[in-house]
GROMACS .gro file of C-alpha atoms in nm:
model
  257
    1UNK     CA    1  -1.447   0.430  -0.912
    2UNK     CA    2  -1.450   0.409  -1.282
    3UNK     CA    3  -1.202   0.091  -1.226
    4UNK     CA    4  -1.396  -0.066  -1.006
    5UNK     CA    5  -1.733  -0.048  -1.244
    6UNK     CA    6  -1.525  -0.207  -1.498
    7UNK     CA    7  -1.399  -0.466  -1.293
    8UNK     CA    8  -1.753  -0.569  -1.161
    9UNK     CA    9  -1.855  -0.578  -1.520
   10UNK     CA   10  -1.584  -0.841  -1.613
   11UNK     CA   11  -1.640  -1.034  -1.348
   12UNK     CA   12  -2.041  -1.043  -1.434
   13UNK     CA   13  -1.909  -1.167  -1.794
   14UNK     CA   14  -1.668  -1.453  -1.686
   15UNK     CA   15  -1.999  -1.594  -1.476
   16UNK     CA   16  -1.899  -1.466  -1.126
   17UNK     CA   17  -2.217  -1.306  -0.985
   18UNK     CA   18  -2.154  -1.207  -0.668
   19UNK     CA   19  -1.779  -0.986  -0.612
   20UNK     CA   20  -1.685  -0.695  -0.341
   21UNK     CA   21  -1.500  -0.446  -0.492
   22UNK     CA   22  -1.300  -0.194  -0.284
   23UNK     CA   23  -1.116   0.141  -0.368
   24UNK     CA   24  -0.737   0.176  -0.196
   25UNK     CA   25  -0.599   0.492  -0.074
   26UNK     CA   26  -0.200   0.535  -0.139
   27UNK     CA   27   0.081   0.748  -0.018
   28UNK     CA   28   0.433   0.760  -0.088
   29UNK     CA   29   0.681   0.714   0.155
   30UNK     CA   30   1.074   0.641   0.139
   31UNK     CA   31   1.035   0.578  -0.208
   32UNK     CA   32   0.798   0.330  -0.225
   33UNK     CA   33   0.387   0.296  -0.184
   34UNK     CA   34   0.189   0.257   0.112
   35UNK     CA   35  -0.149   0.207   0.151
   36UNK     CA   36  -0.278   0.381   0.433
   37UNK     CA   37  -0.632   0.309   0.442
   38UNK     CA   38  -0.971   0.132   0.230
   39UNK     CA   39  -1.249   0.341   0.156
   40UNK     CA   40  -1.624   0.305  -0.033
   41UNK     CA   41  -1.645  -0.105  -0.019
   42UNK     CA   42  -1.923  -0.249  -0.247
   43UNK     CA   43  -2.045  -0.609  -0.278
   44UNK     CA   44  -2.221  -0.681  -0.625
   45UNK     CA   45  -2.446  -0.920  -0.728
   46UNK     CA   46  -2.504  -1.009  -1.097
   47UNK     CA   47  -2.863  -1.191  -1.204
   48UNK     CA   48  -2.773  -1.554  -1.311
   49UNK     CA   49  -2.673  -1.560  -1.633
   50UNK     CA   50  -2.940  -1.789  -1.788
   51UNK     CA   51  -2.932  -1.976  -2.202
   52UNK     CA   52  -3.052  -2.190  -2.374
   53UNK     CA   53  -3.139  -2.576  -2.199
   54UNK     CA   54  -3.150  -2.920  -2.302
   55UNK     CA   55  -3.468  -3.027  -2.392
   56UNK     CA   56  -3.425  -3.312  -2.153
   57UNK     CA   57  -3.459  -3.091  -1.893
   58UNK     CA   58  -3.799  -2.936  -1.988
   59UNK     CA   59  -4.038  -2.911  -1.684
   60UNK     CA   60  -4.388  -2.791  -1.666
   61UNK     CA   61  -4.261  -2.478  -1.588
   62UNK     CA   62  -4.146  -2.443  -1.998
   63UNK     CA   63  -4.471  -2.514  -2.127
   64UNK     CA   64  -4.531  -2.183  -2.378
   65UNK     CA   65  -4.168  -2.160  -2.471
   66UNK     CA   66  -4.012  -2.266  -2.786
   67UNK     CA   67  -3.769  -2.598  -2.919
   68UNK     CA   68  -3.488  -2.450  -3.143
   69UNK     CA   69  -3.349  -2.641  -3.444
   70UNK     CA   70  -3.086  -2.717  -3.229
   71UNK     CA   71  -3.278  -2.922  -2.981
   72UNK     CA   72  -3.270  -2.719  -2.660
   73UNK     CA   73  -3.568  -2.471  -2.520
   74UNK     CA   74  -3.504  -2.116  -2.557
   75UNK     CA   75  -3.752  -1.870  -2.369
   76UNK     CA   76  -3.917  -1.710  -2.687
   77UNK     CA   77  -3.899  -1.739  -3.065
   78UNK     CA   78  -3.761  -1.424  -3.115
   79UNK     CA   79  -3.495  -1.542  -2.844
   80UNK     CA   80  -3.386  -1.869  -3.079
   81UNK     CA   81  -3.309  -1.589  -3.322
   82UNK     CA   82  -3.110  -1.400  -3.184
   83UNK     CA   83  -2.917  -1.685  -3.075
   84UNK     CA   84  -2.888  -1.728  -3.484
   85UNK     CA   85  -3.099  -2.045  -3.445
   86UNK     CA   86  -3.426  -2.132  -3.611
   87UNK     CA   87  -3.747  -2.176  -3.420
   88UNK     CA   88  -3.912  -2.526  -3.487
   89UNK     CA   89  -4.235  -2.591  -3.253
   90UNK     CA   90  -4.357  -2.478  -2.924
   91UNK     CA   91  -4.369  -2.718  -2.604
   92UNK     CA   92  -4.726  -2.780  -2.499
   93UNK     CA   93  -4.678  -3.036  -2.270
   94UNK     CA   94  -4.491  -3.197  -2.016
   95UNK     CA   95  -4.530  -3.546  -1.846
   96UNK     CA   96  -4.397  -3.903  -1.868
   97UNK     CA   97  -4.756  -4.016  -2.069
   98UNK     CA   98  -4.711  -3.788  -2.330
   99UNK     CA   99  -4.621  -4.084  -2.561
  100UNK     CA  100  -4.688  -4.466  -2.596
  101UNK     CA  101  -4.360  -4.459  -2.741
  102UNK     CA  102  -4.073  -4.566  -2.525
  103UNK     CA  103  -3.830  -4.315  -2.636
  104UNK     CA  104  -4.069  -4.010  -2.623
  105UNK     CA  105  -4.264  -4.006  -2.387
  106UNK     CA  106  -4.153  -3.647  -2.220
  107UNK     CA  107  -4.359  -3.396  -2.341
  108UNK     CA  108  -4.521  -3.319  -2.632
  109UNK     CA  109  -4.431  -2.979  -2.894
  110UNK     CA  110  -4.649  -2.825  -3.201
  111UNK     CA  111  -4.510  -2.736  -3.512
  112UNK     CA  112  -4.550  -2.305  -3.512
  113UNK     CA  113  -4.751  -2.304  -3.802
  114UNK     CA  114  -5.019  -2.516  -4.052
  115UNK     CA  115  -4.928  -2.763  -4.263
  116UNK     CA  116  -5.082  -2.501  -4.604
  117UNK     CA  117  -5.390  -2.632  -4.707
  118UNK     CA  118  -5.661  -2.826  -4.556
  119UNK     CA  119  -5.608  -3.208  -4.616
  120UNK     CA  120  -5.834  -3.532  -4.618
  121UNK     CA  121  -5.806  -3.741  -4.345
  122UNK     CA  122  -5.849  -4.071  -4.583
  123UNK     CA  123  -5.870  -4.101  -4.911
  124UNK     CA  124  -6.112  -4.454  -4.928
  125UNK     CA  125  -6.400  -4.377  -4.694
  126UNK     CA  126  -6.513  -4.703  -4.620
  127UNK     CA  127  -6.226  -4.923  -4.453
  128UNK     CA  128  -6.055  -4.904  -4.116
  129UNK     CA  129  -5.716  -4.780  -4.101
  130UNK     CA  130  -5.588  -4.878  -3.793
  131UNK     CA  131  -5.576  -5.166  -3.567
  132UNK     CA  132  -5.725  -4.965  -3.287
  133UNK     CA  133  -6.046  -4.728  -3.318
  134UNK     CA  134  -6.209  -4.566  -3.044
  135UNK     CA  135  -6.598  -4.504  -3.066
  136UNK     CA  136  -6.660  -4.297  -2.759
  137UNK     CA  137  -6.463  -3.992  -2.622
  138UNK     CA  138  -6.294  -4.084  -2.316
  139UNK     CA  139  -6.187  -4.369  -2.523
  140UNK     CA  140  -6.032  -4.150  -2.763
  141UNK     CA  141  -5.875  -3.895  -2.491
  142UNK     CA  142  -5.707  -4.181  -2.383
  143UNK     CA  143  -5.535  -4.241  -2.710
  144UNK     CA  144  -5.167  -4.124  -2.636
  145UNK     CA  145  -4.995  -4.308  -2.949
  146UNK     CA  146  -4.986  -4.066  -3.202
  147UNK     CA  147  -4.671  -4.117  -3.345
  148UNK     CA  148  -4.795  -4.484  -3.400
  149UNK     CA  149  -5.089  -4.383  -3.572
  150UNK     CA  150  -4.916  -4.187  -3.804
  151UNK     CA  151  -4.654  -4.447  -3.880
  152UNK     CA  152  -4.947  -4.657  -3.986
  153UNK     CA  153  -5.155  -4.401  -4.164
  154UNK     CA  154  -4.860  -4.292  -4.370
  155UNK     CA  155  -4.713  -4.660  -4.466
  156UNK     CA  156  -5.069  -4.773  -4.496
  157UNK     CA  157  -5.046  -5.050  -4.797
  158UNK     CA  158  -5.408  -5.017  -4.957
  159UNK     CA  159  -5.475  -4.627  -4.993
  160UNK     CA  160  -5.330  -4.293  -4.883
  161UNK     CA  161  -5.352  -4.105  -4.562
  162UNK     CA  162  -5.319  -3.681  -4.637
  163UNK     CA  163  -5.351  -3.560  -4.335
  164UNK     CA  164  -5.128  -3.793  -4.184
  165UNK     CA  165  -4.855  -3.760  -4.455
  166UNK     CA  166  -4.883  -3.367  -4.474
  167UNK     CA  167  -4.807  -3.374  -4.090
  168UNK     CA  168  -4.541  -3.617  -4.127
  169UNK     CA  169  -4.362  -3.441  -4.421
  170UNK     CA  170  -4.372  -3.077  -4.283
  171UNK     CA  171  -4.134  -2.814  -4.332
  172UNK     CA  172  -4.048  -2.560  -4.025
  173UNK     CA  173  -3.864  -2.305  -4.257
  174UNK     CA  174  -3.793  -2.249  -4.612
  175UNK     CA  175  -3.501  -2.407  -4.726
  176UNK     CA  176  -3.516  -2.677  -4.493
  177UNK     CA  177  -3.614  -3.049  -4.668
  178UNK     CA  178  -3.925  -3.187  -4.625
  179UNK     CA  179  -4.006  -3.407  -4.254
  180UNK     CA  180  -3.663  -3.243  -4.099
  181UNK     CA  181  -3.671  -3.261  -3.709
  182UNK     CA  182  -3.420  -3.197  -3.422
  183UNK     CA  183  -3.217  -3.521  -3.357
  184UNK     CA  184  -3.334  -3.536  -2.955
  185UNK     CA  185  -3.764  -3.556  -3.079
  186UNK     CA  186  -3.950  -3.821  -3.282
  187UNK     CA  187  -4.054  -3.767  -3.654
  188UNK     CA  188  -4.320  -3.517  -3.730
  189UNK     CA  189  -4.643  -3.667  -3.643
  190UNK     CA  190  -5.082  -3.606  -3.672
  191UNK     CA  191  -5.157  -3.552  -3.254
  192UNK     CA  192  -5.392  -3.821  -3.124
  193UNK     CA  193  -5.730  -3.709  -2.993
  194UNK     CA  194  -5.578  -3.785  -2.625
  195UNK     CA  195  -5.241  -3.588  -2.720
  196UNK     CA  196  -5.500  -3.286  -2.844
  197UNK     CA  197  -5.622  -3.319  -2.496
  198UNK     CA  198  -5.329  -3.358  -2.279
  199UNK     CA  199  -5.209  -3.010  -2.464
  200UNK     CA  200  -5.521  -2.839  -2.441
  201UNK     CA  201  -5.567  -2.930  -2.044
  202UNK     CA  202  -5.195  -2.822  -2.000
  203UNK     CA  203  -5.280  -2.476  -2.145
  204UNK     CA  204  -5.610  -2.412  -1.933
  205UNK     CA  205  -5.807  -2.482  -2.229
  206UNK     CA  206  -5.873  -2.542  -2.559
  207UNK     CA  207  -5.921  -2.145  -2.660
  208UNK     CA  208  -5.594  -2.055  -2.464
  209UNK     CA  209  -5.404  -2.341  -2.657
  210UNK     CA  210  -5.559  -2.204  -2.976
  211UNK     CA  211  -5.415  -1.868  -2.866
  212UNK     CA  212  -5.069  -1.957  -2.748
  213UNK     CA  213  -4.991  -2.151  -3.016
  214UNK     CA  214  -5.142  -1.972  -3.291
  215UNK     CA  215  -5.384  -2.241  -3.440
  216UNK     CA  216  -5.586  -2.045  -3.736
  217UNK     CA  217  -5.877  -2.272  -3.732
  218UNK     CA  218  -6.130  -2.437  -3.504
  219UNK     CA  219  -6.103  -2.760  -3.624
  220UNK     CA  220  -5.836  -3.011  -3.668
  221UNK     CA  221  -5.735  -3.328  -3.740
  222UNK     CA  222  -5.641  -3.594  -3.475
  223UNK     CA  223  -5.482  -3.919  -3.592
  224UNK     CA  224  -5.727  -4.082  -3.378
  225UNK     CA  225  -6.023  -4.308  -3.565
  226UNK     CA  226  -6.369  -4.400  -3.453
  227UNK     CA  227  -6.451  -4.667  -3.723
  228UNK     CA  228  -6.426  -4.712  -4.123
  229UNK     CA  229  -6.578  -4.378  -4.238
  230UNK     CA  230  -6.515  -4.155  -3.932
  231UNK     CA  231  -6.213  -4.003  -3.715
  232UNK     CA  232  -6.131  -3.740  -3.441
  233UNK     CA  233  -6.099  -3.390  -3.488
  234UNK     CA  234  -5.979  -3.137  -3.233
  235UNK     CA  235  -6.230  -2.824  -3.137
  236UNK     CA  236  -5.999  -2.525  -3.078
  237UNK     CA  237  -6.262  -2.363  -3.039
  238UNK     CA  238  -6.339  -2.574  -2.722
  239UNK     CA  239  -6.544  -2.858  -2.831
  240UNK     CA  240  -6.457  -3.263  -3.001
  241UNK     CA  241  -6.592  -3.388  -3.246
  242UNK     CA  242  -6.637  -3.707  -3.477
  243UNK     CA  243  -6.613  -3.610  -3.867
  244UNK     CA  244  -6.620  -3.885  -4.207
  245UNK     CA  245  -6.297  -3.890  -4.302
  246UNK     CA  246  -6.326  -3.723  -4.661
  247UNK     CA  247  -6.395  -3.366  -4.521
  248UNK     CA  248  -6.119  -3.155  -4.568
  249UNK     CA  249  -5.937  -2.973  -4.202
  250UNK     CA  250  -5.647  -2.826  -4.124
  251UNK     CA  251  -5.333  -2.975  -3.982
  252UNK     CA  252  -5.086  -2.866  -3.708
  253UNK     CA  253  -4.806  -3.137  -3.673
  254UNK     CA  254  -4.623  -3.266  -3.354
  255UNK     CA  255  -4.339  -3.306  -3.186
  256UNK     CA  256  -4.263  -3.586  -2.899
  257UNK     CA  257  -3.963  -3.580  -2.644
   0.00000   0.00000   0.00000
């Protein structure tokens, strides 16, 4: 019996999950072995064995879980590490409008902690930044091009954009250089007031996003602006707002895929 338990265990480890295994009974006769009859037959089945997937394949389903430096989704954080690889950003949402841009436009991922610091959206208060602004909140929940904004913000030619910059620049783990990203997402970006949304509605809610991904404030920037002095912030704590653009708020970069 003990040589059967072994040999169910091998077979779980090679990745066959379902084996019978049966025990023999042997007598000798003229010299030679003869098996006379099979006893205590038992069919096992293994769980699936189950790793770490492309992030290509995220569903709904992963929303919650976590992108590894390496690219793929691994169930927790604490999973990616014992796997030996570093945790990056959590997936918050899944669906082909994550994005305006072509090449991510899967789902969307936050960075797992703050940029440190609070930053200023702008640093001239009274010019517009972008070619698009949007004065009214369902216009700005239906701003989905985040990673544009930031590209603009952050390449701006007249004046500097820290909020913008800080998220563009962030570091997921010490010794790692400044604006590093796995090679299957975009560039670090500031979340658009409609990408803020998309996440929050994915999560139930802006207090349960707040929660599952650890945000330590209620209020932060969106790359989203409403006109020369004002942009978007996002209410964790459940609400939106409209802020001038020299207050100082917190920033939680983004992933797209």
């Amino acid at each position: 019996m003990k040589i059967k338990a072994i040999l169910l265990s091998l077979l779980c480890i090679v990745g066959i999950t379902t084996a019978t295994a049966q025990s023999d009974v042997w007598v000798w006769k003229g010299g030679s072995p003869v098996k006379t009859e099979m006893a205590d037959s038992i069919t096992f089945t293994a769980p699936a064995l189950t790793g770490p997937r492309a992030l290509a394949e995220a569903t709904t389903e992963d929303i919650g879980k976590i992108i590894g430096e390496d690219g793929k989704i691994y169930a927790t954080k604490e999973a990616a590490e014992d796997a030996g690889i570093t945790a990056v950003a959590m997936i918050a949402y899944v669906g082909n409008d994550a994005e305006t841009n072509s090449t991510y436009r899967h789902g969307l991922a936050l960075a797992l902690k703050d940029v440190s610091g609070t930053q200023l959206w702008c640093s001239q208060y009274a010019e517009a930044c972008l070619s698009n602004q949007h004065s009214s909140k369902p216009a700005a929940m239906g701003d989905m091009a985040g990673l544009a904004n930031t590209d603009a913000l952050v390449y701006h030619s007249s004046h500097t954009h820290a909020a913008a910059t800080a998220a563009r620049n962030y570091k997921y783990a010490d010794g790692v250089a400044e604006g590093v990203h796995p090679l299957v997402t975009s560039a670090w970006f500031l979340p658009s007031a409609g990408q803020w949304y998309k996440m929050a509605t994915a999560a139930g809610g802006s207090a349960t996003l707040k929660t599952n991904a650890g945000l330590q404030w209620d209020r932060y920037w969106s790359s989203s602006e409403v006109n020369a002095q004002v942009a978007w912030y996002f209410g964790a704590g459940g609400y939106w707002g409209r802020i001038y653009k020299d207050y100082d708020y917190p920033v939680r970069p983004c992933l797209a895929f």
